[in-house]
Tab-separated table of C-alpha atoms and ligand atoms in Angstrom:
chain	number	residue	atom	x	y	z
U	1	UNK	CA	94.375	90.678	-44.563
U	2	UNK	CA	94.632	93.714	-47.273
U	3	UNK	CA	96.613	96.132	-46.106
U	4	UNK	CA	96.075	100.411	-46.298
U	5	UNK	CA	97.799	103.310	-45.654
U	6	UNK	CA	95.291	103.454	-42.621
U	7	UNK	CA	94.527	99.784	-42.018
U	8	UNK	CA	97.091	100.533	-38.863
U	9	UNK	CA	93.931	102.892	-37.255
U	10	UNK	CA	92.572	98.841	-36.186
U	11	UNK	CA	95.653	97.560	-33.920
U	12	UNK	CA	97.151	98.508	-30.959
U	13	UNK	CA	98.871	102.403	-31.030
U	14	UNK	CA	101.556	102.712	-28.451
U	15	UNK	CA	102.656	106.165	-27.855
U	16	UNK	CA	100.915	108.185	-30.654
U	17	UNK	CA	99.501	111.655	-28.747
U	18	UNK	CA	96.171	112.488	-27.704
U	19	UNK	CA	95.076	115.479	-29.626
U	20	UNK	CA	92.453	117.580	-28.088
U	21	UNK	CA	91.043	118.122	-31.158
U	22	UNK	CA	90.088	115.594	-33.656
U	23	UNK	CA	88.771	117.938	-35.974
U	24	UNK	CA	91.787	120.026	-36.447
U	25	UNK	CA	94.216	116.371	-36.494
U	26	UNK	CA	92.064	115.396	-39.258
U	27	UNK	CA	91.948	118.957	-41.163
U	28	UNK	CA	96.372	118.532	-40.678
U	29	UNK	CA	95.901	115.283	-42.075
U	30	UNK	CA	93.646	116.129	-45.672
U	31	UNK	CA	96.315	118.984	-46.105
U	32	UNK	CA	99.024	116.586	-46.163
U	33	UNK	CA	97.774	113.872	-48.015
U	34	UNK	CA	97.878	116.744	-50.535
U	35	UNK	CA	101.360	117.630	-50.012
U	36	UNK	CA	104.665	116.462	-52.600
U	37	UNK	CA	106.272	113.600	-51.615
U	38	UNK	CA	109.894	114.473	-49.915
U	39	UNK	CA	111.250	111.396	-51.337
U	40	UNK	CA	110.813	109.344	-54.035
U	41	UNK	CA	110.015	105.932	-54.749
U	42	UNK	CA	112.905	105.308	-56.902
U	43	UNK	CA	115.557	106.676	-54.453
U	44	UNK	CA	113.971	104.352	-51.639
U	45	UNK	CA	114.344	101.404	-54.462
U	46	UNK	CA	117.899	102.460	-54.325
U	47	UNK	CA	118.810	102.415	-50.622
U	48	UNK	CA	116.876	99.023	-50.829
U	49	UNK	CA	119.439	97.740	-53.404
U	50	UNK	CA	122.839	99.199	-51.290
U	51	UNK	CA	120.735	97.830	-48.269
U	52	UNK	CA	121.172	94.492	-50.517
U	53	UNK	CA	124.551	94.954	-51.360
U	54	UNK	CA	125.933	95.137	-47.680
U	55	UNK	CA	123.751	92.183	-46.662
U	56	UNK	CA	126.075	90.058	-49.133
U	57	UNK	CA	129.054	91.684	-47.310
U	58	UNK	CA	129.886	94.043	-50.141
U	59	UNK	CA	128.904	97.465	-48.834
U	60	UNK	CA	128.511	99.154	-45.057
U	61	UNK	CA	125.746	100.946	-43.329
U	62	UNK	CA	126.232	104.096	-41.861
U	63	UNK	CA	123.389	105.517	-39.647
U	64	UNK	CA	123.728	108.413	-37.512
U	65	UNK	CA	122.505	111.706	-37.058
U	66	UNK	CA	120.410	113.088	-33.656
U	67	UNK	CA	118.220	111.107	-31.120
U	68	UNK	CA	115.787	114.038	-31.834
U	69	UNK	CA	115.748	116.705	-34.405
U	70	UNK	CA	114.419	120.383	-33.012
U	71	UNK	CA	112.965	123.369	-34.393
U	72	UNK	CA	115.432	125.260	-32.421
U	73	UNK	CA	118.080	123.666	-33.907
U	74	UNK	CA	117.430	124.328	-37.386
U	75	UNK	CA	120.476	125.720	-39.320
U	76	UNK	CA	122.169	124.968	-42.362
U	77	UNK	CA	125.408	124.896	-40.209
U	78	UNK	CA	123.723	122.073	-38.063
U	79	UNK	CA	122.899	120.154	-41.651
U	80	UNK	CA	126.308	120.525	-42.961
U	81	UNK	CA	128.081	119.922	-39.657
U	82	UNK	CA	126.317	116.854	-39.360
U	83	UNK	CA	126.436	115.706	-42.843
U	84	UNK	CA	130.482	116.244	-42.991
U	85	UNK	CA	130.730	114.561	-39.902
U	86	UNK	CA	129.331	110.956	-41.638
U	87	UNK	CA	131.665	112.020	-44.263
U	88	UNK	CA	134.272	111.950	-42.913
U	89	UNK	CA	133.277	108.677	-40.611
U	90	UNK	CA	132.590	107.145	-43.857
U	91	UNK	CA	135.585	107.778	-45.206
U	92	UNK	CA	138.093	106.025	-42.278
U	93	UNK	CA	135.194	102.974	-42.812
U	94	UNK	CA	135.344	103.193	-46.226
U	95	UNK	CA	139.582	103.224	-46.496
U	96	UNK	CA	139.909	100.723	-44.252
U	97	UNK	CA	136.960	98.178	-45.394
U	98	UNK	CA	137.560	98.474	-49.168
U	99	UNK	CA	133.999	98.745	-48.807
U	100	UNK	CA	131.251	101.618	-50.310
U	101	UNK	CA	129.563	103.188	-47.085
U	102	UNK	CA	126.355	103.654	-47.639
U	103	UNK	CA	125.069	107.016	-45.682
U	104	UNK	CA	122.007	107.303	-44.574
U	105	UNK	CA	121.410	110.113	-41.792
U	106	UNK	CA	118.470	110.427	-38.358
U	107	UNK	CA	117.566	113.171	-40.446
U	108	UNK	CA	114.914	115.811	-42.100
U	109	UNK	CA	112.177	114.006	-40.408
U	110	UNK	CA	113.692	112.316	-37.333
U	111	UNK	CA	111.154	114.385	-34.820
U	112	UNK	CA	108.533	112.174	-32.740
U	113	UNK	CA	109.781	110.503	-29.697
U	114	UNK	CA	108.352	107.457	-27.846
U	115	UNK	CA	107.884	108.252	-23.803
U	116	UNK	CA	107.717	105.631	-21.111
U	117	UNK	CA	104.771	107.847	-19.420
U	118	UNK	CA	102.324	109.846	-20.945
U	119	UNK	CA	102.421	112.446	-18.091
U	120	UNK	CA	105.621	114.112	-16.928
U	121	UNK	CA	105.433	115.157	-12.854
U	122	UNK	CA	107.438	118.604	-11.885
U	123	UNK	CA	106.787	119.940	-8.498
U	124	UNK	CA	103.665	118.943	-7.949
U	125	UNK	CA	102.292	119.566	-11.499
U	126	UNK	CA	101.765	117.050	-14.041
U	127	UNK	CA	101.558	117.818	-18.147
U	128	UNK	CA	102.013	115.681	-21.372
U	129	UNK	CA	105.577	114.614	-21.468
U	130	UNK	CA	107.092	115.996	-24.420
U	131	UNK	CA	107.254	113.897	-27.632
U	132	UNK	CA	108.983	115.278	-29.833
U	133	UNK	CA	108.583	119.182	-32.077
U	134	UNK	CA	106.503	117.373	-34.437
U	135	UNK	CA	103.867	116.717	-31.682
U	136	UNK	CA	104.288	119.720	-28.268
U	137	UNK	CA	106.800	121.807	-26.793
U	138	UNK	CA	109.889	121.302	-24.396
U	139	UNK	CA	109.288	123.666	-22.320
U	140	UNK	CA	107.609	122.677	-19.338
U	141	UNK	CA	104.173	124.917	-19.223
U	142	UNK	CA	100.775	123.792	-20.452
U	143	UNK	CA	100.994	125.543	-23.311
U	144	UNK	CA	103.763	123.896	-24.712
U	145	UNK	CA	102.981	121.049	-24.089
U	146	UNK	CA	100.020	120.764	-25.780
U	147	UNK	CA	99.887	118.197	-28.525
U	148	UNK	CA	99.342	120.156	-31.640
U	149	UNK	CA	98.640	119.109	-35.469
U	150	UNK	CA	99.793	122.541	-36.883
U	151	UNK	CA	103.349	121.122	-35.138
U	152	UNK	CA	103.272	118.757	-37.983
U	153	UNK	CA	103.529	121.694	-40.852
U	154	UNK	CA	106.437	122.829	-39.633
U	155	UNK	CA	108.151	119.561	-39.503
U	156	UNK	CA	107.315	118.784	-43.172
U	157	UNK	CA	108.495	122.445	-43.832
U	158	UNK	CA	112.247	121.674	-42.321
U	159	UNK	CA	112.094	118.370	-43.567
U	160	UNK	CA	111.791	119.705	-46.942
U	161	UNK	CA	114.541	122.314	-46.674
U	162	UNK	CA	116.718	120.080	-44.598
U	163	UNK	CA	116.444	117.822	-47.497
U	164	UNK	CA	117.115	120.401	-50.402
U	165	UNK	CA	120.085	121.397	-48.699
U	166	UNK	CA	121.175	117.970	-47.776
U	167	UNK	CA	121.128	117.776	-51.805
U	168	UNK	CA	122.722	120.441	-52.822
U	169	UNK	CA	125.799	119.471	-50.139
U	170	UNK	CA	125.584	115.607	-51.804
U	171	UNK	CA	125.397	117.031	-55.638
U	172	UNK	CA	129.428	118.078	-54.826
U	173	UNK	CA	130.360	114.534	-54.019
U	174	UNK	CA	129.167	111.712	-56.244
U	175	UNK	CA	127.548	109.140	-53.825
U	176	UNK	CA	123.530	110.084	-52.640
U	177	UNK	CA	122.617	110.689	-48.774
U	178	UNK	CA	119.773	108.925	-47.569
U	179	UNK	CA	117.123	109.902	-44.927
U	180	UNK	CA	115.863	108.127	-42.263
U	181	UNK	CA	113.255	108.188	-38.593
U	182	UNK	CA	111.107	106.109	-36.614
U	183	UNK	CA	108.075	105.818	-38.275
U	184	UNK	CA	106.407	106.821	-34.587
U	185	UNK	CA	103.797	109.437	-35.381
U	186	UNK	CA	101.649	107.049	-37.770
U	187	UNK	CA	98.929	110.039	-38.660
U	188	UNK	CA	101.555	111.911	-39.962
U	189	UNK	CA	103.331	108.821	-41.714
U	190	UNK	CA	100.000	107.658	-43.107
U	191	UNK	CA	99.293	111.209	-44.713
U	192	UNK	CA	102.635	110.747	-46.859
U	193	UNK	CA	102.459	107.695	-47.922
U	194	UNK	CA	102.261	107.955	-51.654
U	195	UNK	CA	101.705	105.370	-55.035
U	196	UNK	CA	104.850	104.065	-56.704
U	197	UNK	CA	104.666	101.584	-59.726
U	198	UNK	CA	102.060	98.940	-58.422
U	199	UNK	CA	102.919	100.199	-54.435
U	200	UNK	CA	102.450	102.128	-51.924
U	201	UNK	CA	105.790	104.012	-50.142
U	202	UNK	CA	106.394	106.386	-47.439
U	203	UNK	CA	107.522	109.894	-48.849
U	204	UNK	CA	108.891	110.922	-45.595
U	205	UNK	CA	111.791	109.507	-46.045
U	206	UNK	CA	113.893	106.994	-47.593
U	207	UNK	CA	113.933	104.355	-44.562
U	208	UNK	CA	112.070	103.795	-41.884
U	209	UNK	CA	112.308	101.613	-38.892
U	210	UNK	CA	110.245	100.634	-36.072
U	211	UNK	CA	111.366	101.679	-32.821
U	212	UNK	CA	112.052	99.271	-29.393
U	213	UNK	CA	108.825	99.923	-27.861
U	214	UNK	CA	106.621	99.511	-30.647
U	215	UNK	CA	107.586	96.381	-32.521
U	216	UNK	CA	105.315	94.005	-30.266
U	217	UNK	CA	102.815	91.495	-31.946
U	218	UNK	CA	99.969	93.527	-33.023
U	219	UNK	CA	101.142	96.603	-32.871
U	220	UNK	CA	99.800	99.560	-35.053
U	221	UNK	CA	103.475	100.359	-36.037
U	222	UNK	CA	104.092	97.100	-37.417
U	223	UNK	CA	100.653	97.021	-39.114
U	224	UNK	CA	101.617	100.398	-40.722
U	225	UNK	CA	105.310	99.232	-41.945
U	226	UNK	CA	104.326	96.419	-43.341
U	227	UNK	CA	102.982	97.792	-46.495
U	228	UNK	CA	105.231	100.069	-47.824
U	229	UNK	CA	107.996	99.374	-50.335
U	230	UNK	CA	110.400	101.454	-48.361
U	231	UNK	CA	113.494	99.286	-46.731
U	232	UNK	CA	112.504	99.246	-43.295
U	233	UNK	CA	114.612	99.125	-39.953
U	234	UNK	CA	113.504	96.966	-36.707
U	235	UNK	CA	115.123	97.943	-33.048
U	236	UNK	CA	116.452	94.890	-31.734
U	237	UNK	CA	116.420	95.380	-27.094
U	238	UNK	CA	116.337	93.584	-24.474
U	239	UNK	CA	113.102	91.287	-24.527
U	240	UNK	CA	112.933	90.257	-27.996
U	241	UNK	CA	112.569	86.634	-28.252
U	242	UNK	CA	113.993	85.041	-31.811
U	243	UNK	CA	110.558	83.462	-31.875
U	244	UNK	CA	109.081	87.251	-31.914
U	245	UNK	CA	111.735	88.388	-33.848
U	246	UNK	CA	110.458	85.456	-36.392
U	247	UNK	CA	107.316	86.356	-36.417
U	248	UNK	CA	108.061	89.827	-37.107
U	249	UNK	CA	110.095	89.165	-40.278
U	250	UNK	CA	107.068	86.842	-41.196
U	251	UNK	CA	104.724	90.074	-41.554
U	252	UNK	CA	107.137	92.852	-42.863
U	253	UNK	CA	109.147	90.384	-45.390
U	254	UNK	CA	106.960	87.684	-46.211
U	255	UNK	CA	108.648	87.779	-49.797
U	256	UNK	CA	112.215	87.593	-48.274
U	257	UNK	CA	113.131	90.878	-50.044
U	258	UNK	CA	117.129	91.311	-50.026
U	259	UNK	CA	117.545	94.771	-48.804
U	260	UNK	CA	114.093	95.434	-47.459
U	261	UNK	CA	114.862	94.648	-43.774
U	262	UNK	CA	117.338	95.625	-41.294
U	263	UNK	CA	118.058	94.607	-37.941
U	264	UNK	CA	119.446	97.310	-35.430
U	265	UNK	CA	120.960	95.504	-32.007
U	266	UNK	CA	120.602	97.724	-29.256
U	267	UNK	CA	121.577	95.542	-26.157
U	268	UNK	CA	124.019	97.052	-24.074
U	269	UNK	CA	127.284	96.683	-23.187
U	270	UNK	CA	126.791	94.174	-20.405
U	271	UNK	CA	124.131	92.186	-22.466
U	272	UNK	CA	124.849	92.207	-25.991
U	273	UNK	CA	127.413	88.840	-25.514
U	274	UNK	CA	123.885	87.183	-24.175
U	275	UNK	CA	121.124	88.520	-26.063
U	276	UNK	CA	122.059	88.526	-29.811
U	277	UNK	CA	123.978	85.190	-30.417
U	278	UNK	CA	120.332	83.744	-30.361
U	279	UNK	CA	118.530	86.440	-32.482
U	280	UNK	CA	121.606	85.931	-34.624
U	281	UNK	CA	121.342	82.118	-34.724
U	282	UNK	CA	117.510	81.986	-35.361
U	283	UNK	CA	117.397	84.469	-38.363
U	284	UNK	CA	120.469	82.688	-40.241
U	285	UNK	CA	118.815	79.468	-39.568
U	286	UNK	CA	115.439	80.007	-41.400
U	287	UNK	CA	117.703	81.719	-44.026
U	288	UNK	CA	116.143	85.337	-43.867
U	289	UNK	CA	117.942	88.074	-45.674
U	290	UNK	CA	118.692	90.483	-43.195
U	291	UNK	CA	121.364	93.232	-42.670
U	292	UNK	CA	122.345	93.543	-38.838
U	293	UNK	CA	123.636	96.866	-37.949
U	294	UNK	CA	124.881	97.587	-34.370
U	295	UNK	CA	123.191	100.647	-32.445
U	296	UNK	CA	125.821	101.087	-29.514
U	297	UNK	CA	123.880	104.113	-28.028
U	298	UNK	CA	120.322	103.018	-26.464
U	299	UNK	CA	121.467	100.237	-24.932
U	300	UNK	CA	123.901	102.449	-22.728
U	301	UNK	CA	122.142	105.585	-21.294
U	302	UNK	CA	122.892	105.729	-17.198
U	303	UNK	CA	122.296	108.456	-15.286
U	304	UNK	CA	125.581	111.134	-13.973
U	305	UNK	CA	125.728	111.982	-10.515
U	306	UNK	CA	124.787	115.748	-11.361
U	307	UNK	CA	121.360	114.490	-13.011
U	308	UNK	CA	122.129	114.285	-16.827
U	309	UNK	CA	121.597	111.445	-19.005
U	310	UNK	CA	124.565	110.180	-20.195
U	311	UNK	CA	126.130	107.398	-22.021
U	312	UNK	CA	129.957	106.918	-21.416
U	313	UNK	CA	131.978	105.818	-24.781
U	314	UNK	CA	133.927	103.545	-23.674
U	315	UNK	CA	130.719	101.200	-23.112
U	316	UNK	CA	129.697	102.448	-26.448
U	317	UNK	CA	133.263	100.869	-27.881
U	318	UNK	CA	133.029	97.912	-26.047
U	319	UNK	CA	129.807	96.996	-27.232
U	320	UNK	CA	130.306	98.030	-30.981
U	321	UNK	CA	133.572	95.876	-30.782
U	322	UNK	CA	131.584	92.950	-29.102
U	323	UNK	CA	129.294	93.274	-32.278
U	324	UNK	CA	131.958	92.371	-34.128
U	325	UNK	CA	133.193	89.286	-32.311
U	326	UNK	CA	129.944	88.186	-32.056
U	327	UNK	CA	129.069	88.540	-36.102
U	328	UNK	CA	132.451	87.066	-36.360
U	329	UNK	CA	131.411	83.905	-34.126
U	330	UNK	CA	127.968	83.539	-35.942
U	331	UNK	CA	129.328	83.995	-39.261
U	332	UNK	CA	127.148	86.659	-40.082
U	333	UNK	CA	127.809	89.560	-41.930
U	334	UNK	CA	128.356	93.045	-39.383
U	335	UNK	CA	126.710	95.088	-42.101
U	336	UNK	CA	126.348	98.255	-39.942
U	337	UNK	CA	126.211	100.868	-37.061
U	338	UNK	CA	123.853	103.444	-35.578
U	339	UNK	CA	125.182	106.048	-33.757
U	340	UNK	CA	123.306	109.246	-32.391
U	341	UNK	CA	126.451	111.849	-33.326
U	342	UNK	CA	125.880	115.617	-34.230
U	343	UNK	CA	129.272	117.644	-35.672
U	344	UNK	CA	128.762	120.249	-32.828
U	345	UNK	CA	130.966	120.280	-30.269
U	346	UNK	CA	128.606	118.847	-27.428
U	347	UNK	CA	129.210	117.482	-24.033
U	348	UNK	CA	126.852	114.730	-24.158
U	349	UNK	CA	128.268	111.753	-23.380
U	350	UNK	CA	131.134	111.291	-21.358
U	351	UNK	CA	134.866	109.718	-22.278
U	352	UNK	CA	136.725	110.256	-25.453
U	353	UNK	CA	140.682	109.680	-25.741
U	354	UNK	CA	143.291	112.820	-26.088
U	355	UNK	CA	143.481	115.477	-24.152
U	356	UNK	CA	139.832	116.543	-23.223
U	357	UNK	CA	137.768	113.508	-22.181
U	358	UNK	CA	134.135	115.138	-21.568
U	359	UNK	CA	133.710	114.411	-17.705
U	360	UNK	CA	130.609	114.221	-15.971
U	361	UNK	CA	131.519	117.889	-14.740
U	362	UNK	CA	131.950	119.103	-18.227
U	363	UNK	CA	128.143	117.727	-18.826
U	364	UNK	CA	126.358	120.762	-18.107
U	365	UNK	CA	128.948	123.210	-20.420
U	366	UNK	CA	127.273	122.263	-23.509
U	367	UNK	CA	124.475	119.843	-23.424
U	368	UNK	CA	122.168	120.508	-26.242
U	369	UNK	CA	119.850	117.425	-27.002
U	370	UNK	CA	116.429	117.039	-27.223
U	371	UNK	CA	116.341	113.824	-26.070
U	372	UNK	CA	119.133	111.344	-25.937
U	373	UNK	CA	122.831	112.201	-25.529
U	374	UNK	CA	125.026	112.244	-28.407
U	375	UNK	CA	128.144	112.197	-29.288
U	376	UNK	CA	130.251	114.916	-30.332
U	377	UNK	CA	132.596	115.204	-33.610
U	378	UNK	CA	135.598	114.047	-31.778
U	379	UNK	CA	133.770	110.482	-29.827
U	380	UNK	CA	131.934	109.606	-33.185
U	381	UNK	CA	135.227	109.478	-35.341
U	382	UNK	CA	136.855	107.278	-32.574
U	383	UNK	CA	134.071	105.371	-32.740
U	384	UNK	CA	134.154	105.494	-36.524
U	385	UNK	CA	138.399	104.140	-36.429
U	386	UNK	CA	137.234	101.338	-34.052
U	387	UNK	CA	134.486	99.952	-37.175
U	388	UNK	CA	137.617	100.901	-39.536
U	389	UNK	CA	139.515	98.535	-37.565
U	390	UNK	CA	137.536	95.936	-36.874
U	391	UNK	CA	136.261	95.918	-40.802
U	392	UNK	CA	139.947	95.906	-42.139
U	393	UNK	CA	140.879	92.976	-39.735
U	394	UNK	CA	137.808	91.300	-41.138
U	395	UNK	CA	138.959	92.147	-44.840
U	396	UNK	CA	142.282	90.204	-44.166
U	397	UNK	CA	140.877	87.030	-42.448
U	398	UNK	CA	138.960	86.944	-45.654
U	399	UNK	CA	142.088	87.371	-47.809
U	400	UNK	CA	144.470	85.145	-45.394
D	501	PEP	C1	115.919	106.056	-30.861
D	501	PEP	O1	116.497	105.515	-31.810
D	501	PEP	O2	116.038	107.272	-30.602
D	501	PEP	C2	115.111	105.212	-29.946
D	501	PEP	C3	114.116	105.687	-29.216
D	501	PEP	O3	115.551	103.948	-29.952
D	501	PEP	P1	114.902	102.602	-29.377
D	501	PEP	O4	113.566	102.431	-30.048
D	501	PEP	O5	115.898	101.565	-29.780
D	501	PEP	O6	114.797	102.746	-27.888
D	502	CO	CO1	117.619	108.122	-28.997
């Protein structure tokens, strides 16, 4: 089957919004088709290539940045806070691995979210749940949450100048930042996708992956990723079968492409020692180059006492650490983590060693997200000593 920027439009679409105005979503989408690319094809090619380079073990993936970006949130502070943040978690990898981190942020573009309902329920009144700036409103009136295609404007507009001044922070230092999101809002997606060399690759960013409830068999999502020369990311939960898992690599790497795919684990701490020994097993035994990364965050959300989503760290350590030991025991290469971190000082999730573990008390001081919790400078550079550790223990096993 040939494959199109819009040959997606004939599968299955799982949490795309309903526009109330078809007209208008397709007027949104002949402006952007018009649009300049944010990224180019030859810095996607590159990430592919590092992508490569850590699936043989000789560099390490990086991935953080937030659950879900926000207009509201839009500040060159935000950008640098967060970009120093991987810096500096790079670094500790980096010293202690003898390894070349390669960074590549939830950023300029990471702003559609997947929702379990379509409806959200408040007191007796019921309106679109929110999905994201790029499609309605947070706020809980009708107005808001109206799914609207001008929304998508002024994503590519902070996309664009969170990118220029992700840039001109990177210029200073000599190794490139990569983008990333879940390619989730497809109409969007498909209006950027642009020709490179003999190919077709999504400008919005340098990777994308396909999120946890939208990598099942026939699914738009999948349909859409599986043209474009980008590197692409696959959520690993709960419920994938290594047959499925199979099947998927089948469609989006049919050429066995080193770099092109990674594999992001998001178990949970109570399930990872169950459920990715045989995803591991199944993908090293039909030889598939793949880069597993660990995503210690999704796998972990539980609900405090008070109401808040939270995730506590210490299940976030233990299952990052049990990513390890399990690579270790599978002899497969732990090529990287995922981590949903922003360099302000939130109280997100809970733990945290020294002397101000965020409680669940402390979760209503300064709880920020849009979506998921995240954690805060001082959780996501213990979390970034634990990979340092577990990497340089690796490095001498290797040298012993
Ligand atoms: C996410 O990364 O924010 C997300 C929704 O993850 P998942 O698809 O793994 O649930
Ligand atoms: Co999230």
């Amino acid at each position: 089957m040939t494959w199109a920027p819009e040959s997606w439009r004939a599968f299955e679409a799982r949490h795309l919004p309903t526009y109330d105005d078809p007209d208008a979503l397709a007027a949104a989408e002949r402006e952007l088709r018009a649009y300049p690319a944010l990224v180019n094809g030859a810095e996607a090619a590159a990430l592919k290539a590092a992508i490569a380079d850590a699936q043989a073990g000789r560099a390490f993936l990086l991935q953080g940045g937030d659950c879900a970006e926000s207009f509201a949130e839009f500040s060159p502070d935000n950008i640098a806070s967060t970009y120093r943040l991987m810096q500096l978690m790079g670094d500790a990898v980096a010293a202690a691995s003898g390894l070349p981190v390669i960074r590549l942020g939830r950023i300029a573009g990471q702003f559609a979210k997947p929702r379990s309902t379509d409806l959200e329920a408040k007191s007796g009144t019921a309106l679109p749940a929110y999905r994201g700036d790029i499609v309605n409103g947070i706020a809980f009136d009708a107005a808001a949450r109206r799914p609207d295609p001008e929304r998508m404007f002024r994503a590519y507009a902070q996309a664009s100048a969170t990118l220029a001044h992700l840039r001109t922070l990177s210029s200073a230092d000599d190794a490139p930042f990569y983008t990333s999101h879940e390619a989730l809002l497809l109409p969007f997606e498909e209006a950027l996708v642009r020709r490179s060399g003999p190919g077709s690759y999504a400008s919005s960013a340098h990777l994308l992956w396909i999120g946890h409830r939208t990598r099942f068999d026939g699914s738009a999502h999948v349909e859409f990723a599986r043209g474009l020369a980008n590197p692409l990311g696959i959520k690993c939960g709960p419920g994938l079968e290594p047959d499925a898992l199979l099947r998927l690599l089948d469609r989006l790497d049919p050429a066995r492409e080193p770099g092109r795919v990674t594999l992001i684990a998001r178990m949970g701490h109570a399930d990872i020692a169950a459920l990715l020994p045989p995803l591991m097993r199944a993908v090293r035994r039909e030889g598939r180059p793949v880069l597993w990364s660990c995503d210690p965050m999704h796998g972990n959300t539980v609900k405090a006492a008070n109401g808040y989503k939270t995730r506590p760290l210490g299940r976030i350590l233990a299952e990052t650490s049990d990513f390890f030991s399990i690579a270790r025991s599978e002899a497969v290469v732990p090529g990287g983590v995922h981590v949903e971190m922003t360099g302000r000082d939130v109280t997100e999730c809970t733990g945290g060693a020294g002397e101000a573990p965020v409680t669940e008390r402390d979760l209503g001081d300064r709880y920020h997200t849009h979506c998921d919790p995240r954690l805060n400078a001082r959780q996501a550079l213990e979390l970034a000593a634990l990979v340092a550790e577990r990497l340089a223990e690796a490095r001498r096993t290797r040298a012993a």
